[in-house]
Short mmCIF file of C-alpha atoms and ligand atoms in Angstrom, two decimals:
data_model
loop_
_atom_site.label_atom_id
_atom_site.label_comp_id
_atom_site.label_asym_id
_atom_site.label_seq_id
_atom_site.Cartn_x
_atom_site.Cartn_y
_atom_site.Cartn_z
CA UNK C 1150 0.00 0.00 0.00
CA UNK C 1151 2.53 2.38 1.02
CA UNK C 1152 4.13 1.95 -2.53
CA UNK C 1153 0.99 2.25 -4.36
CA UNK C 1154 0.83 5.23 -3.70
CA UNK C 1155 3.56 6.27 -5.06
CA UNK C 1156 5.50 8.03 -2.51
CA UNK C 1157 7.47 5.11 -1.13
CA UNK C 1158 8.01 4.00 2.09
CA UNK C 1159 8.70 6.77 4.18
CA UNK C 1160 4.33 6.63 4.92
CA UNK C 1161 5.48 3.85 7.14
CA UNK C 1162 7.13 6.55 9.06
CA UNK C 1163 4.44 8.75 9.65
CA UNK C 1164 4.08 10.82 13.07
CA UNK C 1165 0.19 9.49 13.58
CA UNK C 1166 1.69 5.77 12.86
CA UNK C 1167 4.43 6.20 14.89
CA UNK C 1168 2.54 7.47 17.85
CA UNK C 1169 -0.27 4.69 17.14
CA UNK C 1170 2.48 1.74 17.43
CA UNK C 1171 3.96 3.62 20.68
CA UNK C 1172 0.58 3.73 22.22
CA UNK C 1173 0.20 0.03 21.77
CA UNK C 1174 3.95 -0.66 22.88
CA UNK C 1175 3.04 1.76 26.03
CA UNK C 1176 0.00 -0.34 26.30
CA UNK C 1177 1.03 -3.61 26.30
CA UNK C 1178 3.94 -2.83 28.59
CA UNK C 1179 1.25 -1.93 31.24
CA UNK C 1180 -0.97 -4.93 30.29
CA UNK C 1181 1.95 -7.21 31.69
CA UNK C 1182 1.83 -5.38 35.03
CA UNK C 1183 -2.03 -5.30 35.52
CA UNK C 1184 -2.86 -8.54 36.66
CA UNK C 1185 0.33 -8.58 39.43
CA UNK C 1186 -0.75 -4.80 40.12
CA UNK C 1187 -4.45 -5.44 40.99
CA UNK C 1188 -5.99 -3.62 38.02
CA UNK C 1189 -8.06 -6.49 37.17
CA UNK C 1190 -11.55 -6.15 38.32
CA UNK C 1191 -14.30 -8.93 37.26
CA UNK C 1192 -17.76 -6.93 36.70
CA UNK C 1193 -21.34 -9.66 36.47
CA UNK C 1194 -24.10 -9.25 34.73
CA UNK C 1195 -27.33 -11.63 35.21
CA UNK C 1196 -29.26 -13.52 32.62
CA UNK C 1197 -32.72 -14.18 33.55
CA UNK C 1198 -34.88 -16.94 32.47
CA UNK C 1199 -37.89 -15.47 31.97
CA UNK C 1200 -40.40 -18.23 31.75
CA UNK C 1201 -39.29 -18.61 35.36
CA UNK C 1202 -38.65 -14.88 36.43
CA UNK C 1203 -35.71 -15.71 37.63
CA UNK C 1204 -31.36 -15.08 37.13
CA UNK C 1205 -30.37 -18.43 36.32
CA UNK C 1206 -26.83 -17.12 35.62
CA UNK C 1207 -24.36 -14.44 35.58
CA UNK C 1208 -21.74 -13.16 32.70
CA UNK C 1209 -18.47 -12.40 34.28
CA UNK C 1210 -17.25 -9.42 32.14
CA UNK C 1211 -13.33 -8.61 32.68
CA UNK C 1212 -12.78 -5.07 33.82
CA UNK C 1213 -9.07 -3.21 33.65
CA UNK C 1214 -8.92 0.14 35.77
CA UNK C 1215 -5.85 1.43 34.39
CA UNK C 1216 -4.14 3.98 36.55
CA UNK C 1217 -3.81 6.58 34.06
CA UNK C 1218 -6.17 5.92 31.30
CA UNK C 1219 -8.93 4.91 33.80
CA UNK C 1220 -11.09 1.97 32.90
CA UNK C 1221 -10.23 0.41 29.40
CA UNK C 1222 -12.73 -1.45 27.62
CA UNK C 1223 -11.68 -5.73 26.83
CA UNK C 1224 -12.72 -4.81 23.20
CA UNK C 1225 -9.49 -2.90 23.55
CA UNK C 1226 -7.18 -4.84 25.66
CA UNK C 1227 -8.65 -8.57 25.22
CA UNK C 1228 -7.15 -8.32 21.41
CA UNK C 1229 -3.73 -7.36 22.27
CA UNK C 1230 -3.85 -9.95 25.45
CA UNK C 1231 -4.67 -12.56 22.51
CA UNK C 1232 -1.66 -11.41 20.69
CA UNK C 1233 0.49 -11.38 23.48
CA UNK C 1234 0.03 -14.53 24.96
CA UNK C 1235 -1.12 -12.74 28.44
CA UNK C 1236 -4.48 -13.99 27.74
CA UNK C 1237 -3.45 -17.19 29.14
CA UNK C 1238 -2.58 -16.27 32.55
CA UNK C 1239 -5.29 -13.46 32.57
CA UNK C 1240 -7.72 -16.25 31.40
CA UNK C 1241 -6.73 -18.23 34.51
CA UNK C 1242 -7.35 -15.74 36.60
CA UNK C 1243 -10.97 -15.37 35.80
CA UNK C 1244 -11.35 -18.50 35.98
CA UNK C 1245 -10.28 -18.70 39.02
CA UNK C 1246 -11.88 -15.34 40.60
CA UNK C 1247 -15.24 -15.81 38.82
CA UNK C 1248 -15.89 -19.31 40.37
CA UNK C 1249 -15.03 -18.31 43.51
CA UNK C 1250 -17.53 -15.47 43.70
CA UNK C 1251 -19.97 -17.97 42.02
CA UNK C 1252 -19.33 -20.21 44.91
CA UNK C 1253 -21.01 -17.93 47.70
CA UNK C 1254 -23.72 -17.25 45.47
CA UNK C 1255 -27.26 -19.05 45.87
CA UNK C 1256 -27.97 -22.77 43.90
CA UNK C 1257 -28.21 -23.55 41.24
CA UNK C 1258 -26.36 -19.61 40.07
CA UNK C 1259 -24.12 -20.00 37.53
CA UNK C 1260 -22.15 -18.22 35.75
CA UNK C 1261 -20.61 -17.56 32.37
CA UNK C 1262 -16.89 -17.39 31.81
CA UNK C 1263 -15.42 -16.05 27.99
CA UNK C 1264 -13.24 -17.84 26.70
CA UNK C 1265 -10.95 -16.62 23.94
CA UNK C 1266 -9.56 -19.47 21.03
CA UNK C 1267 -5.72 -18.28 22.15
CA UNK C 1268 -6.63 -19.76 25.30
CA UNK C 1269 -7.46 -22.99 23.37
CA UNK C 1270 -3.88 -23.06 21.99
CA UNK C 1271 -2.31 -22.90 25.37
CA UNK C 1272 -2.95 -26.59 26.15
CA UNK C 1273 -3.23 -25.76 30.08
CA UNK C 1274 -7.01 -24.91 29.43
CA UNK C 1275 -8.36 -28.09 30.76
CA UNK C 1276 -6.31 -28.23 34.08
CA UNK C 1277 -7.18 -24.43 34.53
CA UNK C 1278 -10.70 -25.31 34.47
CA UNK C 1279 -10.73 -28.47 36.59
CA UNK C 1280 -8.47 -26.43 38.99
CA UNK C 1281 -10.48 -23.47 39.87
CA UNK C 1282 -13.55 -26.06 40.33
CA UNK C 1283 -11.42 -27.83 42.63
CA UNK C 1284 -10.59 -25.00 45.05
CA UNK C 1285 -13.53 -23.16 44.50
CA UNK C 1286 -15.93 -25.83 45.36
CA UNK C 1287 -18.42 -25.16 42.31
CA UNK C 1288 -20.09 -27.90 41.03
CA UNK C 1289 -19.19 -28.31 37.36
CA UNK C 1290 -22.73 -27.53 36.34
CA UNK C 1291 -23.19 -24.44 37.53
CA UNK C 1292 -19.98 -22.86 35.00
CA UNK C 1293 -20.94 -22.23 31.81
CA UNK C 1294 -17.80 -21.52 29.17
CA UNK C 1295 -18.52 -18.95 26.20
CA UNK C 1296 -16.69 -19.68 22.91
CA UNK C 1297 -17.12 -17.84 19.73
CA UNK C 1298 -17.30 -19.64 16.31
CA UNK C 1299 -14.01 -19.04 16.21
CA UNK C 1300 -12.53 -21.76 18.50
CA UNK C 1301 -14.02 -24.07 15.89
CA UNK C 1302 -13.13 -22.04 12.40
CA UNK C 1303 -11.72 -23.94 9.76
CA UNK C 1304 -12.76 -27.53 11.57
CA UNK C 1305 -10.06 -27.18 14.39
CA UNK C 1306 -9.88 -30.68 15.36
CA UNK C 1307 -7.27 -30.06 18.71
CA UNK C 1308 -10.06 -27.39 19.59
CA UNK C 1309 -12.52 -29.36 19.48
CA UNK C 1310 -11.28 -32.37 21.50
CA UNK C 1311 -10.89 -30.03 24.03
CA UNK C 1312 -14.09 -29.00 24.07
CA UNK C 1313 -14.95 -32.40 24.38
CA UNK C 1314 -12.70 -32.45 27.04
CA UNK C 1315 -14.25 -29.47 29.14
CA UNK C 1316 -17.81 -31.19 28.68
CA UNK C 1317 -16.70 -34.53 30.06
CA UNK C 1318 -15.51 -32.35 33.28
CA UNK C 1319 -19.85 -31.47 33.65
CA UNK C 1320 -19.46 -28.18 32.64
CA UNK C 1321 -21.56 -26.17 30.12
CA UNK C 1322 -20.72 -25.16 26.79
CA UNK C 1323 -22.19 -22.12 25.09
CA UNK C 1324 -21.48 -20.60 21.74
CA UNK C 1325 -21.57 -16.74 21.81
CA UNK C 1326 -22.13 -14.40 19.41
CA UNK C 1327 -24.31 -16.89 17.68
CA UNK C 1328 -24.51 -15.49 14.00
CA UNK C 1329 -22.24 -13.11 13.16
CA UNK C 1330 -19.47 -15.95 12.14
CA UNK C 1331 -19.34 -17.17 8.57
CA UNK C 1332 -21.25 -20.36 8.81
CA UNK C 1333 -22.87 -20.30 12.06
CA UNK C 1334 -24.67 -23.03 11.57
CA UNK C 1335 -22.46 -25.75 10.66
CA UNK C 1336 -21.26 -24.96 14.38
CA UNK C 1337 -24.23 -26.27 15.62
CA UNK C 1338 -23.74 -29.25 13.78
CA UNK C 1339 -19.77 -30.12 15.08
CA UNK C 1340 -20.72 -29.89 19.15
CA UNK C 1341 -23.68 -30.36 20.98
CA UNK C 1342 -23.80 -26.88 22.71
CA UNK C 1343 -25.67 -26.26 26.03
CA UNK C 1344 -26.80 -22.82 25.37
CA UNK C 1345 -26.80 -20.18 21.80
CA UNK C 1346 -26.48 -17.05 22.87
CA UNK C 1347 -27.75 -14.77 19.83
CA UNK C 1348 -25.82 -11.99 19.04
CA UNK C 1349 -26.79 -8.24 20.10
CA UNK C 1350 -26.68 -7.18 16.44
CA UNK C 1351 -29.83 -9.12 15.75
CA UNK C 1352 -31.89 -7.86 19.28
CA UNK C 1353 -30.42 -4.02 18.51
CA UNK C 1354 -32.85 -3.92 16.00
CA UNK C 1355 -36.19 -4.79 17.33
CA UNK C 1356 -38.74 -4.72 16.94
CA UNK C 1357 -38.74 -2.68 14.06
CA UNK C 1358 -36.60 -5.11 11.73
CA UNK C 1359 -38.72 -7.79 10.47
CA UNK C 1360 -35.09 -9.65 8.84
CA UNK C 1361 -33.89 -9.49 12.75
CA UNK C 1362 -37.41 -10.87 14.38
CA UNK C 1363 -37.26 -13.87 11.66
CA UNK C 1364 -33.89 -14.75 11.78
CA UNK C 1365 -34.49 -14.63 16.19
CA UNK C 1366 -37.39 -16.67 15.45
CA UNK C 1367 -35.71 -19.19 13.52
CA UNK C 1368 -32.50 -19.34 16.17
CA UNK C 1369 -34.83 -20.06 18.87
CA UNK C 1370 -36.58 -22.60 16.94
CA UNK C 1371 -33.87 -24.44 16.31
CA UNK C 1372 -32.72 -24.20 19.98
CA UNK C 1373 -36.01 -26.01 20.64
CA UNK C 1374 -35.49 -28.47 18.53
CA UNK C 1375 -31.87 -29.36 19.46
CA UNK C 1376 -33.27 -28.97 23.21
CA UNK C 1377 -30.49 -26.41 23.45
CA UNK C 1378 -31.19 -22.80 25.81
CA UNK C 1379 -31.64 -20.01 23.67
CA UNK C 1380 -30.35 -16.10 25.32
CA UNK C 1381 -31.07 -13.19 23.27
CA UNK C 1382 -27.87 -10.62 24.39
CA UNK C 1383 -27.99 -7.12 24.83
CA UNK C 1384 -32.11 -6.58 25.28
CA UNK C 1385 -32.46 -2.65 26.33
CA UNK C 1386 -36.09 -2.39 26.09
CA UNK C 1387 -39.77 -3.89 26.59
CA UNK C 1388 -40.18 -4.00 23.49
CA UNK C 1389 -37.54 -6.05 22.59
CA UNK C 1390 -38.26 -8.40 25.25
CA UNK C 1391 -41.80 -8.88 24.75
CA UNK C 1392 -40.99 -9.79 21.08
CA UNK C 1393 -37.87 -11.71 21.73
CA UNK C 1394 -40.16 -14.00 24.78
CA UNK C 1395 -42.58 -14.15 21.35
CA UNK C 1396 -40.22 -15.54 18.94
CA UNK C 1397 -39.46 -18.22 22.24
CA UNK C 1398 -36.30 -17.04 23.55
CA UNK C 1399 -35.59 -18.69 27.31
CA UNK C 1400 -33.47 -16.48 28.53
CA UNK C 1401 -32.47 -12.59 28.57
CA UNK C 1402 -29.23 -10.39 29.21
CA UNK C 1403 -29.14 -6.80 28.75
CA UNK C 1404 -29.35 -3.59 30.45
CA UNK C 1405 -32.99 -3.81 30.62
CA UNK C 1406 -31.83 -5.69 33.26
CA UNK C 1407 -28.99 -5.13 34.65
CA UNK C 1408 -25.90 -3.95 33.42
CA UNK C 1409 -22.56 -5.20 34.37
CA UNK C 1410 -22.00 -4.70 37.85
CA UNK C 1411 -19.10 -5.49 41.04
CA UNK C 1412 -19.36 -8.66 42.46
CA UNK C 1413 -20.69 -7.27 45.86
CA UNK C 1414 -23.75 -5.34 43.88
CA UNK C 1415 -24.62 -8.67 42.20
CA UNK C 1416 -24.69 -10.27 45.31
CA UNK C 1417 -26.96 -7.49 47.10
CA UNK C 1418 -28.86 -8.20 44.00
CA UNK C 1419 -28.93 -11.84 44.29
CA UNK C 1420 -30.01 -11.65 47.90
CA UNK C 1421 -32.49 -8.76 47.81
CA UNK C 1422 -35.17 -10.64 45.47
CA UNK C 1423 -36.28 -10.08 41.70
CA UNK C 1424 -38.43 -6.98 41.93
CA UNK C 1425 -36.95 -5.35 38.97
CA UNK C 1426 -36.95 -8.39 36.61
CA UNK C 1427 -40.45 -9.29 37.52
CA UNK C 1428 -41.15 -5.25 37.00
CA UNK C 1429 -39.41 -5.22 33.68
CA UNK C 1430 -40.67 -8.94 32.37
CA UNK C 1431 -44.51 -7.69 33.67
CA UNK C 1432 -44.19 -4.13 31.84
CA UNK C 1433 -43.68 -6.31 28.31
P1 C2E M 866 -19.57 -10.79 25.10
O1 C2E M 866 -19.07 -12.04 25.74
O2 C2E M 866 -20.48 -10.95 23.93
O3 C2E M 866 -20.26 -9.97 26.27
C1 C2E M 866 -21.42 -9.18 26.14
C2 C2E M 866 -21.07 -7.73 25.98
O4 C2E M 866 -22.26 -6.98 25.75
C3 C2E M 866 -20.44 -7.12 27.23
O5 C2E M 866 -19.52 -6.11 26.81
C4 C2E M 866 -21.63 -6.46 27.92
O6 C2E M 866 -21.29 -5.42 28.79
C5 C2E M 866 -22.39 -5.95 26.72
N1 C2E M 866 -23.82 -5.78 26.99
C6 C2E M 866 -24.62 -6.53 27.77
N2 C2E M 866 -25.88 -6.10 27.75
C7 C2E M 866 -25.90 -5.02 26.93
C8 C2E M 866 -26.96 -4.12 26.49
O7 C2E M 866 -28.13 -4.23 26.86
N3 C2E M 866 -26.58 -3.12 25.62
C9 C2E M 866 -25.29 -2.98 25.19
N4 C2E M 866 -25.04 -1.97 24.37
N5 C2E M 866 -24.30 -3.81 25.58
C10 C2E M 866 -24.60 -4.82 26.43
P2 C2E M 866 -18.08 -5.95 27.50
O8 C2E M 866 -18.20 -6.22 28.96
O9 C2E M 866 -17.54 -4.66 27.04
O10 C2E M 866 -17.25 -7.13 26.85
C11 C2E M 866 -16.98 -7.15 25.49
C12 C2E M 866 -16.42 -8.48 25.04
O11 C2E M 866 -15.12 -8.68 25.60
C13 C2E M 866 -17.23 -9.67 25.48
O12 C2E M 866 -18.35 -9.86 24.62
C14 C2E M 866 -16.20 -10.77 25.38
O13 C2E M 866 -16.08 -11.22 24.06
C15 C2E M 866 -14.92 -10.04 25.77
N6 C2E M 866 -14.60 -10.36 27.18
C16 C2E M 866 -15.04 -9.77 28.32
N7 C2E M 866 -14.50 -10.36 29.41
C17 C2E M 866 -13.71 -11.37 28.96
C18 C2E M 866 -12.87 -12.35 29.59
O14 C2E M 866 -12.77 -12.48 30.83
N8 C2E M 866 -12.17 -13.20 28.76
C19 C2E M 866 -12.28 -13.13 27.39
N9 C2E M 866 -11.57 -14.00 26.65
N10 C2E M 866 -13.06 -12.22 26.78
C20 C2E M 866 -13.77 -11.35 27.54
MG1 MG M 867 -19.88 -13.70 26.40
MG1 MG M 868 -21.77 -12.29 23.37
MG1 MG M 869 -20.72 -9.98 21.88
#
């Protein structure tokens, strides 16, 4: 590119590119202190079933408070972790820290740890799983592990033996993001997921988009058919929850709800009853 255009290579050199790549140096530099610093901060946010009115689980959502730039979004960090290799031990760690907050909640709680495909590739993921079960003292059941259809792209055999892997251990297995990947659906067909969690693109835009409310429709049919949980992500409004409970989706996450909170708020909201999902599922 820099040729193309004719003025040779010296666009490499660039004061906005060379500030960009020092920014990311800068960034990852302080990426490899945060988790021995503290700066690591797991947020939750519940998913309710709402057939039962109830939070069956909760997403634990990785939070970095840097000490300059404040708090830094994973959209931003979670990449360059990936790239890194820092994933791994960051991975661990929320493994670790989100089933032992799960463990003082209420039975049957879950909750829902991401789990990114570098993570896959660092061959520990198995032991890190049965580990923080072991000293936590959650039963299997109750964690729920998010991949993407990426863990599986391009028929990843050694990924997918692990999954197999993770399964056998009693754990859950959801696929995120559920349709934004290439060929979402031959997913389905390679594991037998727990739990398709239909990506916010699709809720954003109901009820208005009649593409969106038939392609939700036809998700949560085939959840029902596969006997798999269907949760529609990112639901804002009562509109979008009265049509998403129409198309026949089980369960709900979104700020509707809740949105992402510190462990000790979900707790206060885990022991203070359901008013505000039964006031938001009644208003739809
Ligand atoms: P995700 O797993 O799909 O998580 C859902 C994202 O949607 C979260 O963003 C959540 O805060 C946001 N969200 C939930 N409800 C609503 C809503 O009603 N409206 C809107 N606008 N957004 C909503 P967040 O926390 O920024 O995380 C972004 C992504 O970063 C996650 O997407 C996940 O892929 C990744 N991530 C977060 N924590 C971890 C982690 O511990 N490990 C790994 N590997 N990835 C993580
Ligand atoms: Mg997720
Ligand atoms: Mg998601
Ligand atoms: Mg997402």
């Amino acid at each position: 590119r820099a040729k193309a255009d004719g003025r040779g290579l010296h666009r490499f050199f660039e004061p906005e590119m060379a500030a960009s790549i020092l920014v990311r140096r800068t960034l990852e530099a302080d990426l490899r202190h945060a988790l021995p610093a503290g700066e690591f901060q797991i947020y939750y946010q519940p998913l309710v079933d709402i057939g039962a009115n109830r939070i069956v689980a909760s997403e634990a959502l990785l939070r970095w408070f840097h000490p300059v730039r404040g708090l830094v979004s994973p959209n931003d960090f979670i990449p360059l972790a990936e790239e890194t290799g820092l994933i791994t031990p960051i991975g661990e760690w929320v493994l670790r820290e989100a089933c032992r907050e799960a463990a003082s909640w209420p039975e049957p709680i879950g909750v829902c740890v991401n789990l990114s495909p570098a993570q896959f590739r660092s061959r520990s993921l198995v032991q890190s799983v049965l580990s923080a079960l072991a000293t936590s003292g959650l039963a299997p059941q109750r964690l729920e592990l998010e991949i993407t259809e990426s863990v599986l792209l391009a028929e990843n055999h050694a990924n997918l033996a692990v999954l197999h892997q993770l399964r056998a251990l009693g754990v859950c297995i959801s696929m995120d993001d559920f349709g934004t990947g290439y060929s979402s659906l031959s997913y389905l067909r390679s594991f037998p997921f727990d739990k398709i969690k239909i990506d916010r693109s699709f809720v954003k835009e109901l009820p208005e988009n009649h593409e969106c409310g038939a392609i939700v429709r036809a998700v949560a049919g085939i959840g029902q058919c596969l006997g798999v949980a269907t949760v529609a992500e990112g639901v804002e409004t009562p509109e979008q929850l009265a049509r998403l409970r129409e198309e026949g989706c089980t369960q709900m996450q979104g700020f509707l709800f809740s949105r992402p909170a510190p462990a000790a708020e979900l707790r206060r909201m885990l022991e203070g009853g359901c008013e505000k999902w039964a006031e938001a599922a009644s208003a739809a």
